[in-house]
Amino acid sequence: MLHVPSVPVPVSAVRGTAARLLLLLTAIAVLTIGLTPAPAQAAAGIALSSASGVAGTTVTVTGAGFPKRTKGTVVAGSNRVAVTTTSTGAFQASIIPTGSGTVTVTATVGSSVASASFTVVPPAPVPAAPKAIRFGIGTNGGPAAGLELDEVSTLAGEAPSIVLSYKDFNQPVPIAELDAVRARGAETLLTWEPWTWGGGTEQPAFSLDRIAAGDFDAYLREWGTALGQWGQPVYLRFAHEMNGDWYPWAEGVNGNDTGDYIAAYRHVHDVVQSTGATNISWIWNPNVPYWGSTPLAQLYPGEGYVDSVALDGYNWGTSQSWSTWQEPQALFGEGIAQLRQLAPGKPIVIAETASSELGGSKAQWITTLFSYVSAQPDVVALVWFHIDKEADWRINSTTTSADAFAAGVAARR
């Protein structure tokens, strides 16, 4: 066996090596510590107490992540305020942004900058005082035609508060349509016609004496019950324009005799009212009187059966072989006078009206109409027939007519 002799190591050498190793470790530790990055400062940012508001709105600006205990500024449009950050680099300041549209709010503290956007919005329009004469409309699609009603609101510069509706004696109460009108903030002028649409003037099944005799009582009670349960205000005009000869409920047609209209109207009223429906306002509504029309006094059912009286009247101009241009006073004057005599103190409604473009200036006619009805203290509503039918009755049959209509609506009493 080979013997390797041990060599003694001096103690001083061991100690020297240990010292050098300790110095080396110390140096590495110092170097490592020196290379470790300090914690990063949070990025500067600001928050606004609100993102939008009308001109003059005061906004609170809250900042964080800025240099500590440093002065700076907040700018919003032409306004500027001074700020000083806290020991944590935060601040809070109030400022009123100036300008219109989107305004940039900028905070600058030292070399740190942060921004946020504030939108200056137009002030909400102040609702105009309600007009004494309510504006109403009838359109081709009726109460369910929301786009048509929106168009009218745009043309007139005002949403109608009355919407005209028509139902014959074969239809139930149009609750969905009533709800649609109410959702628009308006009320329905519900025309209830005792006939079958399109059947002509000779419809014996709907003669006035049959109505008065009770042949339709079950149907009448259905309407009264449904309207009463619905519970909201509704204007009901039964068998309108009865003084003419173009509907089967007129006297002198369809086997109807003198006195039959009043009897039928009163009977319908009483049966509907017997259901307890207290939300119905009854509108008695003849056409404007003309030569040969049935005298209104022969058709008026009496004060207790009527809440308001109304007239339908159109300026046909020269659109028909038999028609001539009629100014508003000539069209409505005699009828309004008769209504005042028959029903003193009752509100008066112009329930249907419009003008042809043929034979004169429709725009001027519209201006005169609003001026004329505004001078009648008992006229409380005007309903325009916005339909291209026998003539182009629409508000916007021409641009000048539409402009005149919007001006008339705005200027009415």
mmCIF file of C-alpha atoms in Angstrom:
data_model
loop_
_atom_site.group_PDB
_atom_site.id
_atom_site.type_symbol
_atom_site.label_atom_id
_atom_site.label_comp_id
_atom_site.label_asym_id
_atom_site.label_seq_id
_atom_site.Cartn_x
_atom_site.Cartn_y
_atom_site.Cartn_z
ATOM 1 C CA MET A 1 0.000 0.000 0.000
ATOM 2 C CA LEU A 2 1.288 3.436 -0.987
ATOM 3 C CA HIS A 3 1.604 5.745 1.976
ATOM 4 C CA VAL A 4 0.980 9.454 1.344
ATOM 5 C CA PRO A 5 2.308 11.507 4.120
ATOM 6 C CA SER A 6 0.083 14.262 5.515
ATOM 7 C CA VAL A 7 1.286 17.813 5.135
ATOM 8 C CA PRO A 8 0.402 20.157 7.950
ATOM 9 C CA VAL A 9 -1.385 23.422 6.847
ATOM 10 C CA PRO A 10 -0.460 26.508 8.798
ATOM 11 C CA VAL A 11 -3.310 28.062 10.779
ATOM 12 C CA SER A 12 -2.445 31.500 9.449
ATOM 13 C CA ALA A 13 -3.135 30.328 5.880
ATOM 14 C CA VAL A 14 -6.594 29.061 6.788
ATOM 15 C CA ARG A 15 -7.455 32.294 8.439
ATOM 16 C CA GLY A 16 -6.296 34.300 5.436
ATOM 17 C CA THR A 17 -8.425 32.265 3.058
ATOM 18 C CA ALA A 18 -11.516 32.677 5.208
ATOM 19 C CA ALA A 19 -11.005 36.405 5.371
ATOM 20 C CA ARG A 20 -10.692 36.639 1.608
ATOM 21 C CA LEU A 21 -13.848 34.533 1.167
ATOM 22 C CA LEU A 22 -15.779 36.782 3.543
ATOM 23 C CA LEU A 23 -14.675 39.886 1.660
ATOM 24 C CA LEU A 24 -15.735 38.304 -1.613
ATOM 25 C CA LEU A 25 -19.196 37.411 -0.323
ATOM 26 C CA THR A 26 -19.588 40.898 1.117
ATOM 27 C CA ALA A 27 -18.687 42.475 -2.191
ATOM 28 C CA ILE A 28 -21.156 40.261 -4.070
ATOM 29 C CA ALA A 29 -23.922 41.199 -1.611
ATOM 30 C CA VAL A 30 -23.189 44.905 -1.971
ATOM 31 C CA LEU A 31 -23.125 44.607 -5.738
ATOM 32 C CA THR A 32 -26.389 42.665 -5.768
ATOM 33 C CA ILE A 33 -28.131 45.188 -3.517
ATOM 34 C CA GLY A 34 -26.912 48.036 -5.664
ATOM 35 C CA LEU A 35 -28.336 46.438 -8.777
ATOM 36 C CA THR A 36 -31.852 45.860 -7.298
ATOM 37 C CA PRO A 37 -34.215 48.590 -8.771
ATOM 38 C CA ALA A 38 -36.169 50.792 -6.419
ATOM 39 C CA PRO A 39 -39.987 50.279 -6.463
ATOM 40 C CA ALA A 40 -41.497 52.133 -9.487
ATOM 41 C CA GLN A 41 -43.654 55.178 -8.771
ATOM 42 C CA ALA A 42 -47.309 54.759 -9.914
ATOM 43 C CA ALA A 43 -48.161 56.551 -13.176
ATOM 44 C CA ALA A 44 -49.825 59.905 -12.705
ATOM 45 C CA GLY A 45 -53.555 60.024 -13.371
ATOM 46 C CA ILE A 46 -56.647 62.098 -12.680
ATOM 47 C CA ALA A 47 -60.333 61.270 -12.163
ATOM 48 C CA LEU A 48 -63.295 63.638 -12.610
ATOM 49 C CA SER A 49 -66.337 63.706 -10.359
ATOM 50 C CA SER A 50 -68.536 63.702 -13.502
ATOM 51 C CA ALA A 51 -67.858 63.106 -17.174
ATOM 52 C CA SER A 52 -70.414 65.608 -18.492
ATOM 53 C CA GLY A 53 -72.601 68.517 -17.473
ATOM 54 C CA VAL A 54 -74.100 71.785 -18.628
ATOM 55 C CA ALA A 55 -71.973 74.901 -18.924
ATOM 56 C CA GLY A 56 -71.045 76.180 -15.474
ATOM 57 C CA THR A 57 -70.836 72.737 -13.862
ATOM 58 C CA THR A 58 -68.174 72.500 -11.137
ATOM 59 C CA VAL A 59 -66.000 69.391 -11.456
ATOM 60 C CA THR A 60 -63.837 67.911 -8.720
ATOM 61 C CA VAL A 61 -60.483 66.689 -10.077
ATOM 62 C CA THR A 62 -58.678 64.026 -8.026
ATOM 63 C CA GLY A 63 -55.034 63.280 -8.881
ATOM 64 C CA ALA A 64 -52.641 60.534 -7.783
ATOM 65 C CA GLY A 65 -49.166 59.314 -8.705
ATOM 66 C CA PHE A 66 -47.641 62.786 -9.085
ATOM 67 C CA PRO A 67 -44.355 64.018 -7.571
ATOM 68 C CA LYS A 68 -44.672 64.449 -3.820
ATOM 69 C CA ARG A 69 -45.114 67.844 -2.190
ATOM 70 C CA THR A 70 -44.895 69.622 -5.525
ATOM 71 C CA LYS A 71 -46.872 72.552 -6.946
ATOM 72 C CA GLY A 72 -48.745 72.247 -10.224
ATOM 73 C CA THR A 73 -51.838 73.337 -12.167
ATOM 74 C CA VAL A 74 -55.135 71.966 -13.443
ATOM 75 C CA VAL A 75 -56.434 73.469 -16.714
ATOM 76 C CA ALA A 76 -59.939 73.019 -18.198
ATOM 77 C CA GLY A 77 -60.583 75.230 -21.200
ATOM 78 C CA SER A 78 -59.756 78.795 -20.225
ATOM 79 C CA ASN A 79 -59.934 78.095 -16.485
ATOM 80 C CA ARG A 80 -56.847 77.254 -14.428
ATOM 81 C CA VAL A 81 -56.369 76.394 -10.733
ATOM 82 C CA ALA A 82 -53.180 75.798 -8.698
ATOM 83 C CA VAL A 83 -52.601 72.558 -6.784
ATOM 84 C CA THR A 84 -49.964 71.179 -4.405
ATOM 85 C CA THR A 85 -49.523 67.454 -4.009
ATOM 86 C CA THR A 86 -49.395 65.676 -0.665
ATOM 87 C CA SER A 87 -46.654 63.455 0.703
ATOM 88 C CA THR A 88 -48.178 60.633 -1.330
ATOM 89 C CA GLY A 89 -48.300 62.581 -4.605
ATOM 90 C CA ALA A 90 -52.073 63.146 -4.519
ATOM 91 C CA PHE A 91 -54.233 66.278 -4.809
ATOM 92 C CA GLN A 92 -57.857 67.356 -5.163
ATOM 93 C CA ALA A 93 -59.162 70.542 -6.790
ATOM 94 C CA SER A 94 -62.412 72.030 -8.107
ATOM 95 C CA ILE A 95 -62.691 73.680 -11.511
ATOM 96 C CA ILE A 96 -65.413 74.786 -13.967
ATOM 97 C CA PRO A 97 -64.623 73.569 -17.498
ATOM 98 C CA THR A 98 -65.237 76.205 -20.149
ATOM 99 C CA GLY A 99 -66.042 75.790 -23.815
ATOM 100 C CA SER A 100 -68.474 73.525 -25.671
ATOM 101 C CA GLY A 101 -68.467 69.901 -26.629
ATOM 102 C CA THR A 102 -65.527 67.876 -25.323
ATOM 103 C CA VAL A 103 -63.152 69.822 -23.034
ATOM 104 C CA THR A 104 -59.776 68.331 -22.008
ATOM 105 C CA VAL A 105 -58.963 68.667 -18.289
ATOM 106 C CA THR A 106 -55.175 68.513 -17.797
ATOM 107 C CA ALA A 107 -53.152 68.287 -14.574
ATOM 108 C CA THR A 108 -49.420 69.161 -14.674
ATOM 109 C CA VAL A 109 -47.188 68.641 -11.637
ATOM 110 C CA GLY A 110 -43.461 68.774 -12.228
ATOM 111 C CA SER A 111 -42.737 66.585 -15.236
ATOM 112 C CA SER A 112 -45.916 64.494 -14.735
ATOM 113 C CA VAL A 113 -48.962 65.213 -16.883
ATOM 114 C CA ALA A 114 -52.376 63.514 -16.901
ATOM 115 C CA SER A 115 -55.624 64.322 -18.734
ATOM 116 C CA ALA A 116 -59.325 63.393 -18.806
ATOM 117 C CA SER A 117 -62.282 64.489 -20.939
ATOM 118 C CA PHE A 118 -65.366 66.409 -19.826
ATOM 119 C CA THR A 119 -68.339 66.985 -22.160
ATOM 120 C CA VAL A 120 -70.234 70.267 -21.944
ATOM 121 C CA VAL A 121 -73.845 69.435 -22.897
ATOM 122 C CA PRO A 122 -76.635 71.869 -23.841
ATOM 123 C CA PRO A 123 -79.024 72.658 -20.999
ATOM 124 C CA ALA A 124 -82.295 70.741 -20.982
ATOM 125 C CA PRO A 125 -85.055 72.753 -22.650
ATOM 126 C CA VAL A 126 -87.425 74.428 -20.255
ATOM 127 C CA PRO A 127 -90.934 73.038 -20.924
ATOM 128 C CA ALA A 128 -93.170 75.676 -22.416
ATOM 129 C CA ALA A 129 -96.337 76.565 -20.588
ATOM 130 C CA PRO A 130 -99.222 74.415 -21.853
ATOM 131 C CA LYS A 131 -101.180 76.067 -24.628
ATOM 132 C CA ALA A 132 -104.861 76.784 -24.071
ATOM 133 C CA ILE A 133 -105.646 75.166 -27.436
ATOM 134 C CA ARG A 134 -104.496 71.557 -27.540
ATOM 135 C CA PHE A 135 -102.912 70.292 -30.748
ATOM 136 C CA GLY A 136 -104.235 66.973 -32.074
ATOM 137 C CA ILE A 137 -103.619 64.832 -35.132
ATOM 138 C CA GLY A 138 -105.180 62.096 -37.215
ATOM 139 C CA THR A 139 -102.889 60.002 -39.407
ATOM 140 C CA ASN A 140 -103.437 57.204 -41.895
ATOM 141 C CA GLY A 141 -102.111 54.523 -39.554
ATOM 142 C CA GLY A 142 -103.879 55.814 -36.463
ATOM 143 C CA PRO A 143 -102.611 55.567 -32.888
ATOM 144 C CA ALA A 144 -100.457 52.496 -33.574
ATOM 145 C CA ALA A 145 -98.421 54.258 -36.289
ATOM 146 C CA GLY A 146 -95.606 55.571 -34.132
ATOM 147 C CA LEU A 147 -93.416 56.684 -37.031
ATOM 148 C CA GLU A 148 -96.265 58.769 -38.483
ATOM 149 C CA LEU A 149 -96.826 60.440 -35.135
ATOM 150 C CA ASP A 150 -93.081 61.072 -34.820
ATOM 151 C CA GLU A 151 -93.121 62.687 -38.260
ATOM 152 C CA VAL A 152 -95.973 64.960 -37.206
ATOM 153 C CA SER A 153 -94.098 65.966 -34.066
ATOM 154 C CA THR A 154 -91.116 66.949 -36.205
ATOM 155 C CA LEU A 155 -93.210 68.852 -38.733
ATOM 156 C CA ALA A 156 -95.220 70.713 -36.101
ATOM 157 C CA GLY A 157 -92.361 71.297 -33.695
ATOM 158 C CA GLU A 158 -94.563 69.816 -30.976
ATOM 159 C CA ALA A 159 -95.877 66.371 -30.108
ATOM 160 C CA PRO A 160 -99.676 66.161 -30.428
ATOM 161 C CA SER A 161 -101.520 65.762 -27.133
ATOM 162 C CA ILE A 162 -104.603 64.292 -28.851
ATOM 163 C CA VAL A 163 -104.554 61.386 -31.321
ATOM 164 C CA LEU A 164 -107.602 60.679 -33.496
ATOM 165 C CA SER A 165 -108.833 57.098 -33.777
ATOM 166 C CA TYR A 166 -111.701 55.323 -35.624
ATOM 167 C CA LYS A 167 -113.519 52.075 -34.808
ATOM 168 C CA ASP A 168 -116.727 50.630 -36.249
ATOM 169 C CA PHE A 169 -119.382 48.547 -34.455
ATOM 170 C CA ASN A 170 -117.573 45.287 -35.187
ATOM 171 C CA GLN A 171 -114.450 46.007 -33.166
ATOM 172 C CA PRO A 172 -113.536 45.728 -29.489
ATOM 173 C CA VAL A 173 -112.150 48.590 -27.486
ATOM 174 C CA PRO A 174 -108.593 49.161 -28.810
ATOM 175 C CA ILE A 175 -106.800 48.913 -25.478
ATOM 176 C CA ALA A 176 -103.365 48.440 -27.080
ATOM 177 C CA GLU A 177 -103.850 51.625 -29.120
ATOM 178 C CA LEU A 178 -105.072 53.527 -26.083
ATOM 179 C CA ASP A 179 -101.961 52.387 -24.219
ATOM 180 C CA ALA A 180 -99.721 53.417 -27.121
ATOM 181 C CA VAL A 181 -101.184 56.913 -27.162
ATOM 182 C CA ARG A 182 -100.931 57.247 -23.403
ATOM 183 C CA ALA A 183 -97.288 56.127 -23.546
ATOM 184 C CA ARG A 184 -96.649 59.152 -25.774
ATOM 185 C CA GLY A 185 -98.128 61.458 -23.136
ATOM 186 C CA ALA A 186 -101.273 62.035 -25.216
ATOM 187 C CA GLU A 187 -104.977 61.155 -25.066
ATOM 188 C CA THR A 188 -107.224 59.465 -27.603
ATOM 189 C CA LEU A 189 -110.183 61.019 -29.408
ATOM 190 C CA LEU A 190 -111.922 57.714 -30.120
ATOM 191 C CA THR A 191 -114.483 57.861 -32.944
ATOM 192 C CA TRP A 192 -117.120 55.136 -32.529
ATOM 193 C CA GLU A 193 -119.056 54.521 -35.739
ATOM 194 C CA PRO A 194 -122.266 52.387 -35.742
ATOM 195 C CA TRP A 195 -121.785 50.634 -39.087
ATOM 196 C CA THR A 196 -119.526 48.238 -40.948
ATOM 197 C CA TRP A 197 -116.739 50.105 -42.678
ATOM 198 C CA GLY A 198 -117.110 50.225 -46.431
ATOM 199 C CA GLY A 199 -120.756 49.118 -46.392
ATOM 200 C CA GLY A 200 -122.245 52.395 -47.633
ATOM 201 C CA THR A 201 -125.100 54.442 -46.209
ATOM 202 C CA GLU A 202 -127.740 51.735 -46.494
ATOM 203 C CA GLN A 203 -126.992 49.302 -43.677
ATOM 204 C CA PRO A 204 -130.332 48.349 -42.081
ATOM 205 C CA ALA A 205 -128.582 46.224 -39.463
ATOM 206 C CA PHE A 206 -127.274 49.453 -37.945
ATOM 207 C CA SER A 207 -130.375 51.644 -38.204
ATOM 208 C CA LEU A 208 -130.814 54.147 -35.413
ATOM 209 C CA ASP A 209 -134.072 52.596 -34.205
ATOM 210 C CA ARG A 210 -132.346 49.220 -33.750
ATOM 211 C CA ILE A 211 -129.633 50.895 -31.661
ATOM 212 C CA ALA A 212 -132.222 52.702 -29.524
ATOM 213 C CA ALA A 213 -134.258 49.474 -29.134
ATOM 214 C CA GLY A 214 -131.315 47.739 -27.457
ATOM 215 C CA ASP A 215 -130.174 45.377 -30.205
ATOM 216 C CA PHE A 216 -126.534 46.278 -29.481
ATOM 217 C CA ASP A 217 -126.702 46.562 -25.689
ATOM 218 C CA ALA A 218 -124.405 43.627 -24.996
ATOM 219 C CA TYR A 219 -121.797 45.163 -27.278
ATOM 220 C CA LEU A 220 -122.256 48.580 -25.715
ATOM 221 C CA ARG A 221 -121.728 47.115 -22.254
ATOM 222 C CA GLU A 222 -118.556 45.397 -23.435
ATOM 223 C CA TRP A 223 -117.193 48.763 -24.500
ATOM 224 C CA GLY A 224 -118.258 50.500 -21.325
ATOM 225 C CA THR A 225 -116.768 47.792 -19.126
ATOM 226 C CA ALA A 226 -113.491 47.666 -21.045
ATOM 227 C CA LEU A 227 -113.065 51.438 -21.077
ATOM 228 C CA GLY A 228 -113.961 51.676 -17.398
ATOM 229 C CA GLN A 229 -111.449 48.983 -16.475
ATOM 230 C CA TRP A 230 -108.787 50.711 -18.552
ATOM 231 C CA GLY A 231 -109.461 53.705 -16.360
ATOM 232 C CA GLN A 232 -107.574 56.494 -18.129
ATOM 233 C CA PRO A 233 -109.182 59.576 -19.748
ATOM 234 C CA VAL A 234 -110.619 58.997 -23.214
ATOM 235 C CA TYR A 235 -112.716 61.238 -25.458
ATOM 236 C CA LEU A 236 -115.512 59.295 -27.122
ATOM 237 C CA ARG A 237 -117.332 60.768 -30.114
ATOM 238 C CA PHE A 238 -120.222 58.550 -31.114
ATOM 239 C CA ALA A 239 -121.738 58.782 -34.607
ATOM 240 C CA HIS A 240 -120.077 62.031 -35.716
ATOM 241 C CA GLU A 241 -121.064 64.258 -38.667
ATOM 242 C CA MET A 242 -124.667 63.154 -38.166
ATOM 243 C CA ASN A 243 -126.039 66.309 -39.834
ATOM 244 C CA GLY A 244 -124.721 65.176 -43.233
ATOM 245 C CA ASP A 245 -126.027 62.392 -45.443
ATOM 246 C CA TRP A 246 -122.913 60.262 -45.997
ATOM 247 C CA TYR A 247 -123.192 57.917 -42.986
ATOM 248 C CA PRO A 248 -125.936 55.359 -42.185
ATOM 249 C CA TRP A 249 -126.626 57.019 -38.821
ATOM 250 C CA ALA A 250 -127.820 60.243 -40.441
ATOM 251 C CA GLU A 251 -131.534 61.016 -40.363
ATOM 252 C CA GLY A 252 -133.155 60.664 -43.763
ATOM 253 C CA VAL A 253 -130.949 57.713 -44.839
ATOM 254 C CA ASN A 254 -130.928 54.023 -43.907
ATOM 255 C CA GLY A 255 -134.570 54.209 -42.833
ATOM 256 C CA ASN A 256 -133.836 56.729 -40.079
ATOM 257 C CA ASP A 257 -136.525 59.272 -39.161
ATOM 258 C CA THR A 258 -136.510 62.603 -37.364
ATOM 259 C CA GLY A 259 -135.710 62.119 -33.691
ATOM 260 C CA ASP A 260 -134.011 58.763 -34.176
ATOM 261 C CA TYR A 261 -130.514 60.149 -33.771
ATOM 262 C CA ILE A 262 -131.152 61.713 -30.370
ATOM 263 C CA ALA A 263 -132.851 58.528 -29.166
ATOM 264 C CA ALA A 264 -129.955 56.353 -30.312
ATOM 265 C CA TYR A 265 -127.268 58.665 -28.924
ATOM 266 C CA ARG A 266 -128.957 58.855 -25.512
ATOM 267 C CA HIS A 267 -129.399 55.109 -25.386
ATOM 268 C CA VAL A 268 -125.744 54.422 -26.205
ATOM 269 C CA HIS A 269 -124.651 56.971 -23.622
ATOM 270 C CA ASP A 270 -126.874 55.517 -20.897
ATOM 271 C CA VAL A 271 -125.894 51.887 -21.483
ATOM 272 C CA VAL A 272 -122.172 52.682 -21.510
ATOM 273 C CA GLN A 273 -122.484 54.846 -18.421
ATOM 274 C CA SER A 274 -124.439 52.107 -16.623
ATOM 275 C CA THR A 275 -121.242 50.031 -16.563
ATOM 276 C CA GLY A 276 -119.666 52.558 -14.217
ATOM 277 C CA ALA A 277 -117.147 53.937 -16.702
ATOM 278 C CA THR A 278 -116.411 57.399 -15.316
ATOM 279 C CA ASN A 279 -113.310 58.099 -17.399
ATOM 280 C CA ILE A 280 -115.197 58.842 -20.633
ATOM 281 C CA SER A 281 -115.759 62.363 -21.933
ATOM 282 C CA TRP A 282 -118.603 62.403 -24.473
ATOM 283 C CA ILE A 283 -118.064 64.512 -27.590
ATOM 284 C CA TRP A 284 -121.050 65.488 -29.728
ATOM 285 C CA ASN A 285 -119.604 66.243 -33.142
ATOM 286 C CA PRO A 286 -121.552 67.468 -36.196
ATOM 287 C CA ASN A 287 -120.048 68.609 -39.467
ATOM 288 C CA VAL A 288 -119.941 72.344 -40.112
ATOM 289 C CA PRO A 289 -123.491 73.282 -41.222
ATOM 290 C CA TYR A 290 -124.041 73.681 -44.949
ATOM 291 C CA TRP A 291 -127.023 74.360 -47.181
ATOM 292 C CA GLY A 292 -129.281 71.292 -46.910
ATOM 293 C CA SER A 293 -127.687 69.792 -43.787
ATOM 294 C CA THR A 294 -129.914 68.631 -40.917
ATOM 295 C CA PRO A 295 -130.420 71.452 -38.376
ATOM 296 C CA LEU A 296 -128.205 70.955 -35.346
ATOM 297 C CA ALA A 297 -131.024 71.667 -32.915
ATOM 298 C CA GLN A 298 -132.803 68.571 -34.279
ATOM 299 C CA LEU A 299 -129.822 66.397 -33.351
ATOM 300 C CA TYR A 300 -128.481 67.733 -30.044
ATOM 301 C CA PRO A 301 -129.075 65.142 -27.280
ATOM 302 C CA GLY A 302 -129.015 67.615 -24.400
ATOM 303 C CA GLU A 303 -126.628 69.014 -21.817
ATOM 304 C CA GLY A 304 -126.569 65.913 -19.638
ATOM 305 C CA TYR A 305 -125.357 63.747 -22.503
ATOM 306 C CA VAL A 306 -122.486 65.887 -23.724
ATOM 307 C CA ASP A 307 -119.204 66.967 -22.140
ATOM 308 C CA SER A 308 -117.826 68.853 -25.135
ATOM 309 C CA VAL A 309 -119.135 69.833 -28.559
ATOM 310 C CA ALA A 310 -117.116 69.676 -31.755
ATOM 311 C CA LEU A 311 -117.074 70.512 -35.457
ATOM 312 C CA ASP A 312 -115.504 68.854 -38.474
ATOM 313 C CA GLY A 313 -114.739 71.215 -41.333
ATOM 314 C CA TYR A 314 -112.482 71.101 -44.395
ATOM 315 C CA ASN A 315 -111.456 73.703 -46.925
ATOM 316 C CA TRP A 316 -111.879 71.677 -50.103
ATOM 317 C CA GLY A 317 -110.731 74.576 -52.262
ATOM 318 C CA THR A 318 -111.246 73.717 -55.926
ATOM 319 C CA SER A 319 -110.270 70.055 -55.477
ATOM 320 C CA GLN A 320 -113.853 68.946 -56.206
ATOM 321 C CA SER A 321 -116.300 69.965 -58.938
ATOM 322 C CA TRP A 322 -118.746 71.242 -56.304
ATOM 323 C CA SER A 323 -116.279 73.006 -53.961
ATOM 324 C CA THR A 324 -114.862 76.502 -53.624
ATOM 325 C CA TRP A 325 -112.195 78.051 -51.427
ATOM 326 C CA GLN A 326 -113.407 78.856 -47.883
ATOM 327 C CA GLU A 327 -111.505 80.906 -45.371
ATOM 328 C CA PRO A 328 -111.533 79.605 -41.769
ATOM 329 C CA GLN A 329 -114.090 82.100 -40.463
ATOM 330 C CA ALA A 330 -116.461 81.336 -43.310
ATOM 331 C CA LEU A 331 -115.972 77.612 -42.731
ATOM 332 C CA PHE A 332 -116.414 77.514 -38.947
ATOM 333 C CA GLY A 333 -118.115 80.762 -37.944
ATOM 334 C CA GLU A 334 -121.763 79.722 -38.301
ATOM 335 C CA GLY A 335 -121.206 76.311 -36.728
ATOM 336 C CA ILE A 336 -119.425 77.746 -33.693
ATOM 337 C CA ALA A 337 -122.232 80.268 -33.231
ATOM 338 C CA GLN A 338 -124.829 77.468 -33.277
ATOM 339 C CA LEU A 339 -122.853 75.346 -30.832
ATOM 340 C CA ARG A 340 -122.676 78.244 -28.402
ATOM 341 C CA GLN A 341 -126.435 78.665 -28.636
ATOM 342 C CA LEU A 342 -127.218 74.948 -28.271
ATOM 343 C CA ALA A 343 -124.611 74.164 -25.614
ATOM 344 C CA PRO A 344 -123.707 77.354 -23.777
ATOM 345 C CA GLY A 345 -120.551 77.015 -21.738
ATOM 346 C CA LYS A 346 -119.465 73.727 -23.304
ATOM 347 C CA PRO A 347 -115.854 73.498 -24.559
ATOM 348 C CA ILE A 348 -115.580 73.455 -28.359
ATOM 349 C CA VAL A 349 -113.230 71.148 -30.251
ATOM 350 C CA ILE A 350 -112.244 71.389 -33.899
ATOM 351 C CA ALA A 351 -112.156 67.599 -34.227
ATOM 352 C CA GLU A 352 -111.188 67.345 -37.902
ATOM 353 C CA THR A 353 -109.861 70.007 -40.207
ATOM 354 C CA ALA A 354 -107.427 70.504 -43.091
ATOM 355 C CA SER A 355 -107.111 72.366 -46.372
ATOM 356 C CA SER A 356 -106.526 71.523 -49.997
ATOM 357 C CA GLU A 357 -103.673 73.172 -51.870
ATOM 358 C CA LEU A 358 -105.980 73.916 -54.833
ATOM 359 C CA GLY A 359 -107.748 77.239 -55.204
ATOM 360 C CA GLY A 360 -105.690 79.456 -52.918
ATOM 361 C CA SER A 361 -102.735 79.606 -50.543
ATOM 362 C CA LYS A 362 -102.879 76.719 -48.103
ATOM 363 C CA ALA A 363 -100.007 78.215 -46.128
ATOM 364 C CA GLN A 364 -101.909 81.455 -45.621
ATOM 365 C CA TRP A 365 -105.070 79.490 -44.797
ATOM 366 C CA ILE A 366 -103.228 77.637 -42.054
ATOM 367 C CA THR A 367 -101.901 80.890 -40.609
ATOM 368 C CA THR A 368 -105.401 82.375 -40.657
ATOM 369 C CA LEU A 369 -106.896 79.230 -39.093
ATOM 370 C CA PHE A 370 -104.653 79.322 -36.032
ATOM 371 C CA SER A 371 -105.242 83.038 -35.654
ATOM 372 C CA TYR A 372 -109.008 82.571 -35.948
ATOM 373 C CA VAL A 373 -109.357 79.735 -33.439
ATOM 374 C CA SER A 374 -107.013 81.514 -31.038
ATOM 375 C CA ALA A 375 -109.504 84.375 -30.968
ATOM 376 C CA GLN A 376 -112.313 81.985 -29.920
ATOM 377 C CA PRO A 377 -112.063 81.677 -26.115
ATOM 378 C CA ASP A 378 -114.141 78.484 -25.920
ATOM 379 C CA VAL A 379 -112.170 76.529 -28.547
ATOM 380 C CA VAL A 380 -109.962 74.174 -26.540
ATOM 381 C CA ALA A 381 -108.477 71.853 -29.183
ATOM 382 C CA LEU A 382 -107.704 71.615 -32.891
ATOM 383 C CA VAL A 383 -107.140 68.230 -34.567
ATOM 384 C CA TRP A 384 -105.545 68.207 -38.025
ATOM 385 C CA PHE A 385 -106.389 65.456 -40.539
ATOM 386 C CA HIS A 386 -102.888 64.562 -41.777
ATOM 387 C CA ILE A 387 -103.888 62.193 -44.604
ATOM 388 C CA ASP A 388 -103.635 62.330 -48.406
ATOM 389 C CA LYS A 389 -107.181 61.213 -49.155
ATOM 390 C CA GLU A 390 -109.851 63.068 -51.158
ATOM 391 C CA ALA A 391 -107.321 65.892 -51.306
ATOM 392 C CA ASP A 392 -103.796 66.190 -50.000
ATOM 393 C CA TRP A 393 -104.736 67.260 -46.483
ATOM 394 C CA ARG A 394 -101.278 66.614 -45.069
ATOM 395 C CA ILE A 395 -99.366 69.216 -43.115
ATOM 396 C CA ASN A 396 -96.435 68.878 -45.511
ATOM 397 C CA SER A 397 -98.311 68.823 -48.820
ATOM 398 C CA THR A 398 -95.802 71.583 -49.606
ATOM 399 C CA THR A 399 -92.827 72.971 -47.734
ATOM 400 C CA THR A 400 -94.504 76.372 -47.346
ATOM 401 C CA SER A 401 -97.583 74.731 -45.827
ATOM 402 C CA ALA A 402 -95.435 72.779 -43.389
ATOM 403 C CA ASP A 403 -93.572 75.933 -42.364
ATOM 404 C CA ALA A 404 -96.835 77.800 -41.851
ATOM 405 C CA PHE A 405 -98.201 74.949 -39.761
ATOM 406 C CA ALA A 406 -95.213 74.875 -37.423
ATOM 407 C CA ALA A 407 -95.431 78.646 -37.002
ATOM 408 C CA GLY A 408 -99.183 78.432 -36.349
ATOM 409 C CA VAL A 409 -98.755 75.725 -33.729
ATOM 410 C CA ALA A 410 -96.108 77.802 -31.962
ATOM 411 C CA ALA A 411 -98.133 81.023 -32.076
ATOM 412 C CA ARG A 412 -101.561 79.666 -31.077
ATOM 413 C CA ARG A 413 -103.309 80.662 -27.886
#
